[in-house]
mmCIF file of C-alpha atoms and ligand atoms in Angstrom:
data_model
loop_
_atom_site.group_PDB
_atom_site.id
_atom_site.type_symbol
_atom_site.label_atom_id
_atom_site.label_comp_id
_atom_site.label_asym_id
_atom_site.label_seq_id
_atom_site.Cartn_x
_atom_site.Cartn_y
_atom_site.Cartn_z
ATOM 1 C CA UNK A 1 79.116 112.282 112.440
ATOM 2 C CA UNK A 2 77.804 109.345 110.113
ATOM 3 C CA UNK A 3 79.096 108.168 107.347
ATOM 4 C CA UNK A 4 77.810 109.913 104.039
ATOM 5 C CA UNK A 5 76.398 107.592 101.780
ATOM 6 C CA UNK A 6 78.366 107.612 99.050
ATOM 7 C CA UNK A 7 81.386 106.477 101.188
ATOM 8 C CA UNK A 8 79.026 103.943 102.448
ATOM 9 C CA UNK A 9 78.267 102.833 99.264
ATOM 10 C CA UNK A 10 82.100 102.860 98.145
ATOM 11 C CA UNK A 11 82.849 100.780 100.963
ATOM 12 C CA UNK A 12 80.265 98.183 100.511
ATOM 13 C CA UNK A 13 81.779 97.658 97.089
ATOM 14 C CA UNK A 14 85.063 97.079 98.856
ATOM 15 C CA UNK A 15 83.692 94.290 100.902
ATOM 16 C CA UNK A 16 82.546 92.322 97.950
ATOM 17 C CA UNK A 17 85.726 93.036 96.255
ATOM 18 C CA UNK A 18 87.262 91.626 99.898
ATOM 19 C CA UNK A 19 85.134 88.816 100.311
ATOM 20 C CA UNK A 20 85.806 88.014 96.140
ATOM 21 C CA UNK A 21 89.641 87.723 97.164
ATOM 22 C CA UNK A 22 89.072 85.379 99.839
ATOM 23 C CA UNK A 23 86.374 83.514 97.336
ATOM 24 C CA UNK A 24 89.876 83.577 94.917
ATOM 25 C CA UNK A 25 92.238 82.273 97.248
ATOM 26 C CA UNK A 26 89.703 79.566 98.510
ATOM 27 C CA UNK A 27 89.590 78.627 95.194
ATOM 28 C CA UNK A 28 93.570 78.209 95.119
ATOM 29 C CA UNK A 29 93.445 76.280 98.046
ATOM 30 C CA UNK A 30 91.649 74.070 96.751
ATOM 31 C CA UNK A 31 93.414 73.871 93.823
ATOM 32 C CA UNK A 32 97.020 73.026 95.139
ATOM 33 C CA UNK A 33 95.197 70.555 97.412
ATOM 34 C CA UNK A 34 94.464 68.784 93.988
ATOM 35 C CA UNK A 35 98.164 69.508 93.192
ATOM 36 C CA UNK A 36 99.268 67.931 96.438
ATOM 37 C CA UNK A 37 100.850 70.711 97.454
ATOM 38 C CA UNK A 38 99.776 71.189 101.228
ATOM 39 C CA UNK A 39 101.698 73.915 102.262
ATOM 40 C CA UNK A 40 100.653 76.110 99.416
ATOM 41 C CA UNK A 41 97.611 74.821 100.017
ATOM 42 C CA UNK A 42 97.816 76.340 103.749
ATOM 43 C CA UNK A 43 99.282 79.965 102.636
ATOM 44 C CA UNK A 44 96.234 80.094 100.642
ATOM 45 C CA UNK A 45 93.438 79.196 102.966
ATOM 46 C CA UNK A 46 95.638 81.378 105.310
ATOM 47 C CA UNK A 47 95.253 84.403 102.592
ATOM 48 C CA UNK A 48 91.688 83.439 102.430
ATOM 49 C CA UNK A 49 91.093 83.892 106.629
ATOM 50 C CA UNK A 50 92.655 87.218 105.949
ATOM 51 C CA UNK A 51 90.548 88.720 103.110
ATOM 52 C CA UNK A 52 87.227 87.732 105.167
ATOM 53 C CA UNK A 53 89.003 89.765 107.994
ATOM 54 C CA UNK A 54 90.002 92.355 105.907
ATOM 55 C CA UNK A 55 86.047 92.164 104.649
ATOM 56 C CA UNK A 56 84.965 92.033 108.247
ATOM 57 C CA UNK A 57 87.283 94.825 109.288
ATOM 58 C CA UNK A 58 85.031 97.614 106.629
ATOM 59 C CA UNK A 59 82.308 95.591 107.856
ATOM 60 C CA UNK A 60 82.856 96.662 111.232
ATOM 61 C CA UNK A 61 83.720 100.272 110.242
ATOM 62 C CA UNK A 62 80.554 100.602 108.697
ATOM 63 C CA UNK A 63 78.457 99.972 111.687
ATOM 64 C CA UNK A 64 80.539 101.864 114.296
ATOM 65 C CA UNK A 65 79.914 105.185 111.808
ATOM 66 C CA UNK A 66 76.463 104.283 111.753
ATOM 67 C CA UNK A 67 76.587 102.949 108.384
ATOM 68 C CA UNK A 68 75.150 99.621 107.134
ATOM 69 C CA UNK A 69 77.335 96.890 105.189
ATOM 70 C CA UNK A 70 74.755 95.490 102.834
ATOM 71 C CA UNK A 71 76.525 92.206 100.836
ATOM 72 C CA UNK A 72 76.494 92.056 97.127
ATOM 73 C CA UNK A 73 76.211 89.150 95.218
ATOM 74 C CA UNK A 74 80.231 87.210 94.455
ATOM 75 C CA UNK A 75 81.340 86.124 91.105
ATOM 76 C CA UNK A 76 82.672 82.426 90.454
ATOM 77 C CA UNK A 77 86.527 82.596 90.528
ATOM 78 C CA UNK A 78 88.656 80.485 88.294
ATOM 79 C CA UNK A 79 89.332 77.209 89.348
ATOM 80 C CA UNK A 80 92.295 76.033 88.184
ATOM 81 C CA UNK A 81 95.382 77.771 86.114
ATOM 82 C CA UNK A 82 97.866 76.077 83.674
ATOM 83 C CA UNK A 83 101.012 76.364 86.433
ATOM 84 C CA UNK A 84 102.177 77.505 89.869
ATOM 85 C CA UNK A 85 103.714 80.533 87.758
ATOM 86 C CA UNK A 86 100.490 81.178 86.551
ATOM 87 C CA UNK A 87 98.634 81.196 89.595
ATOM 88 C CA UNK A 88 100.704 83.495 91.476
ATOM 89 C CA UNK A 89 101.053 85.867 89.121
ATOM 90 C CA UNK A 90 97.020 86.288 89.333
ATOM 91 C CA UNK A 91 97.725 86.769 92.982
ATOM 92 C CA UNK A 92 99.996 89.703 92.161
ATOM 93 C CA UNK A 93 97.804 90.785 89.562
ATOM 94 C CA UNK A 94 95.106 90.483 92.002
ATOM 95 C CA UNK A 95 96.768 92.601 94.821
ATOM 96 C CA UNK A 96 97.585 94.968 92.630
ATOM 97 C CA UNK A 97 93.905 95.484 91.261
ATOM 98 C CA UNK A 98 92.657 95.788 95.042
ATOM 99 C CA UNK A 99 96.033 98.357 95.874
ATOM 100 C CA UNK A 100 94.215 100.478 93.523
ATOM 101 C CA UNK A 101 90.715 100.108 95.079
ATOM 102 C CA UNK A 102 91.917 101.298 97.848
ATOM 103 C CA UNK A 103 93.697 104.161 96.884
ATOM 104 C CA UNK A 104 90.448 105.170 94.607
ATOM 105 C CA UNK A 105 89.130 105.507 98.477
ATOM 106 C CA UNK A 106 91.628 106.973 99.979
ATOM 107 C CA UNK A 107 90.777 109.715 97.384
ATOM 108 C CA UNK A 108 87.302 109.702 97.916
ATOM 109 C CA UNK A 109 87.322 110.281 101.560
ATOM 110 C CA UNK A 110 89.569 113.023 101.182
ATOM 111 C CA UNK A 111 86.837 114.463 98.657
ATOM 112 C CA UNK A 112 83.830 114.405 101.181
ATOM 113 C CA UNK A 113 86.615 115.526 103.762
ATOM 114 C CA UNK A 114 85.835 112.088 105.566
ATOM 115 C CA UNK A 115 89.158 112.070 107.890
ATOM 116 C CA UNK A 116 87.833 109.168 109.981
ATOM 117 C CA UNK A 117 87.212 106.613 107.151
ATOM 118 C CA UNK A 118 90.776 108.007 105.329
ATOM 119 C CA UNK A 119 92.360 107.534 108.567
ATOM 120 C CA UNK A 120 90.658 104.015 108.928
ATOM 121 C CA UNK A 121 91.926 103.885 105.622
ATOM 122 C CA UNK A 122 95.352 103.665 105.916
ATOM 123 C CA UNK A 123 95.915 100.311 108.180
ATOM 124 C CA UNK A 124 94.645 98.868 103.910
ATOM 125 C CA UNK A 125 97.176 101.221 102.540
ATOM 126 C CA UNK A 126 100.027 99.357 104.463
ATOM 127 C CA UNK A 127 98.381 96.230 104.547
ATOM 128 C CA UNK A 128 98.662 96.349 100.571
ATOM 129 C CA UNK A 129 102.580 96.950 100.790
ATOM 130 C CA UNK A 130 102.881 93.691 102.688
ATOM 131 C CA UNK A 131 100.357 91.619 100.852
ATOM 132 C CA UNK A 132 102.216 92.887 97.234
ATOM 133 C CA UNK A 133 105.446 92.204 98.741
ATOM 134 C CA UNK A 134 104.911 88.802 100.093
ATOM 135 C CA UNK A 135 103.478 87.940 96.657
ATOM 136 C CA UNK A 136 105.827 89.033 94.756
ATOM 137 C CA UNK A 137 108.616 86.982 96.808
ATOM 138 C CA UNK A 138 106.323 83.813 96.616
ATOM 139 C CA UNK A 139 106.163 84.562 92.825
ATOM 140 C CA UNK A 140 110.199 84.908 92.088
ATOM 141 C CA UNK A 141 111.065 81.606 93.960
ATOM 142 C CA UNK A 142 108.130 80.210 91.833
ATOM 143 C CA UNK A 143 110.118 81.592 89.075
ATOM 144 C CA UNK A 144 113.158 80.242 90.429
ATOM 145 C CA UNK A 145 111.814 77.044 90.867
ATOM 146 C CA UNK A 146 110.296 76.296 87.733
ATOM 147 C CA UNK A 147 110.217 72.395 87.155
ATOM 148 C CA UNK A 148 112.540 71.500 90.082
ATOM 149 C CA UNK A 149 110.761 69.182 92.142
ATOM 150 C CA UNK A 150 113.148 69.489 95.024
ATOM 151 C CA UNK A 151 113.178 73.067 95.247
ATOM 152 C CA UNK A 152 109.051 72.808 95.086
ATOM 153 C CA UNK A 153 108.948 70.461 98.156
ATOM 154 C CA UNK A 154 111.073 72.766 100.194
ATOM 155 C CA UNK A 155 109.002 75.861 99.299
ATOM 156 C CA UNK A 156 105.816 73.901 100.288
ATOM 157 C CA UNK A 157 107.713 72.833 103.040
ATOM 158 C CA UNK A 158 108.314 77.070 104.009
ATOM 159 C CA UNK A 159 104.280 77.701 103.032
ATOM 160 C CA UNK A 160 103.574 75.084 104.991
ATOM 161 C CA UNK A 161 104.416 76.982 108.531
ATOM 162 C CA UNK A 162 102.341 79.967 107.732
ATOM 163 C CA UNK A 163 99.559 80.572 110.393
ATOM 164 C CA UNK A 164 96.986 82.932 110.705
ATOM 165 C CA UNK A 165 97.811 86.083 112.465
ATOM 166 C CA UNK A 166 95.868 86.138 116.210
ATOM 167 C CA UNK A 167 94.960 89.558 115.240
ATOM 168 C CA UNK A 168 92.758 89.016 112.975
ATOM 169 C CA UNK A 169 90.486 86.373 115.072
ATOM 170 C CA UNK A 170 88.546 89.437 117.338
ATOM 171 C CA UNK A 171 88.181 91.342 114.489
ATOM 172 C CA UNK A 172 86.653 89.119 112.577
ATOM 173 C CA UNK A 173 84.627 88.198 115.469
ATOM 174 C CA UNK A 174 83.714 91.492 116.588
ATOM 175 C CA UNK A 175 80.153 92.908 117.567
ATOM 176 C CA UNK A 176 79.450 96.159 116.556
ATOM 177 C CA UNK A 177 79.795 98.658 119.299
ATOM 178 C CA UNK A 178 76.071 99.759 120.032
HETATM 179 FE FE1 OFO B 201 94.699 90.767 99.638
HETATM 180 O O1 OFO B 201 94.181 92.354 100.461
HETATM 181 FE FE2 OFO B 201 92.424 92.398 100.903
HETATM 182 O O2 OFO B 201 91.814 92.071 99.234
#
């Protein structure tokens, strides 16, 4: 059965809202490469690969239900913030925000009695447990930190040895199944 088009709709929203966190923590990147702080600079470009596959993931849903992702226009995101506090509290902020976009769907599928997209649905719902978590952890030692420089080069240090998870290369990659 296709996708209705409201979910369709609902979804593509999600993909801009996907593609405007990895636009966000691009941003960040780039920002803590200013700071020289590599290694934050690496969890962020790693939480950047992520969001695109996160996009690319609904992307890919969309097409195998015989849907269409059509891509909406992203807003610029800040560019720089007054401290590492600062930042990563937008991240959690941030998480949170999309935690409840994806709940709002989780709703809606269950409205139009969509089990396949609310089932597709909840690989995001646990997905948002981690990415809340591991934010929130970053955030405290942040905290922790505060002007420290010691304790700052050993956390970049820790960021530093994040990679991006393998699984997320094919998906990203991924042909819709015709
Ligand atoms: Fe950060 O989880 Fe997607 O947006």
């Amino acid at each position: 059965m296709s996708i209705k088009n409201e979910m369709q709709d609902a979804i593509n929203d999600q993909i801009q809202a996907e593609m405007f966190s990895a636009y966000l923590y691009l941003s960040m990147a780039s920002w803590f490469d200013d700071e020289d702080l590599p290694g934050f600079s690496n969890w962020m470009r790693c939480q950047y690969m992520e969001e695109t596959m996160h996009a690319m993931k609904f992307f890919n849903f969309l097409n195998d239900r015989g849907g269409r992702a059509e891509l909406k226009p992203l807003e610029g995101p800040d560019t720089k913030w007054n401290s590492y506090i600062e930042a990563f509290e937008a991240v959690v902020k941030h998480e949170e925000y999309i935690s409840g976009r994806i709940n709002k769907l989780v709703t809606l599928s269950r409205k139009l009695e969509d089990y396949a997209t609310e089932s597709f649905l909840m690989w995001y719902v646990d997905e948002q447990v981690e990415e809340e978590d591991s934010a929130n952890e970053i955030l405290s030692k942040v905290k922790r930190i505060k002007t420290d420089s010691n304790g700052l080069f050993m956390l970049d240090k820790e960021l530093a040895s994040r990679a991006l998870s393998p699984a997320a290369v094919p998906t990203i990659l991924a042909q819709p199944i015709i």
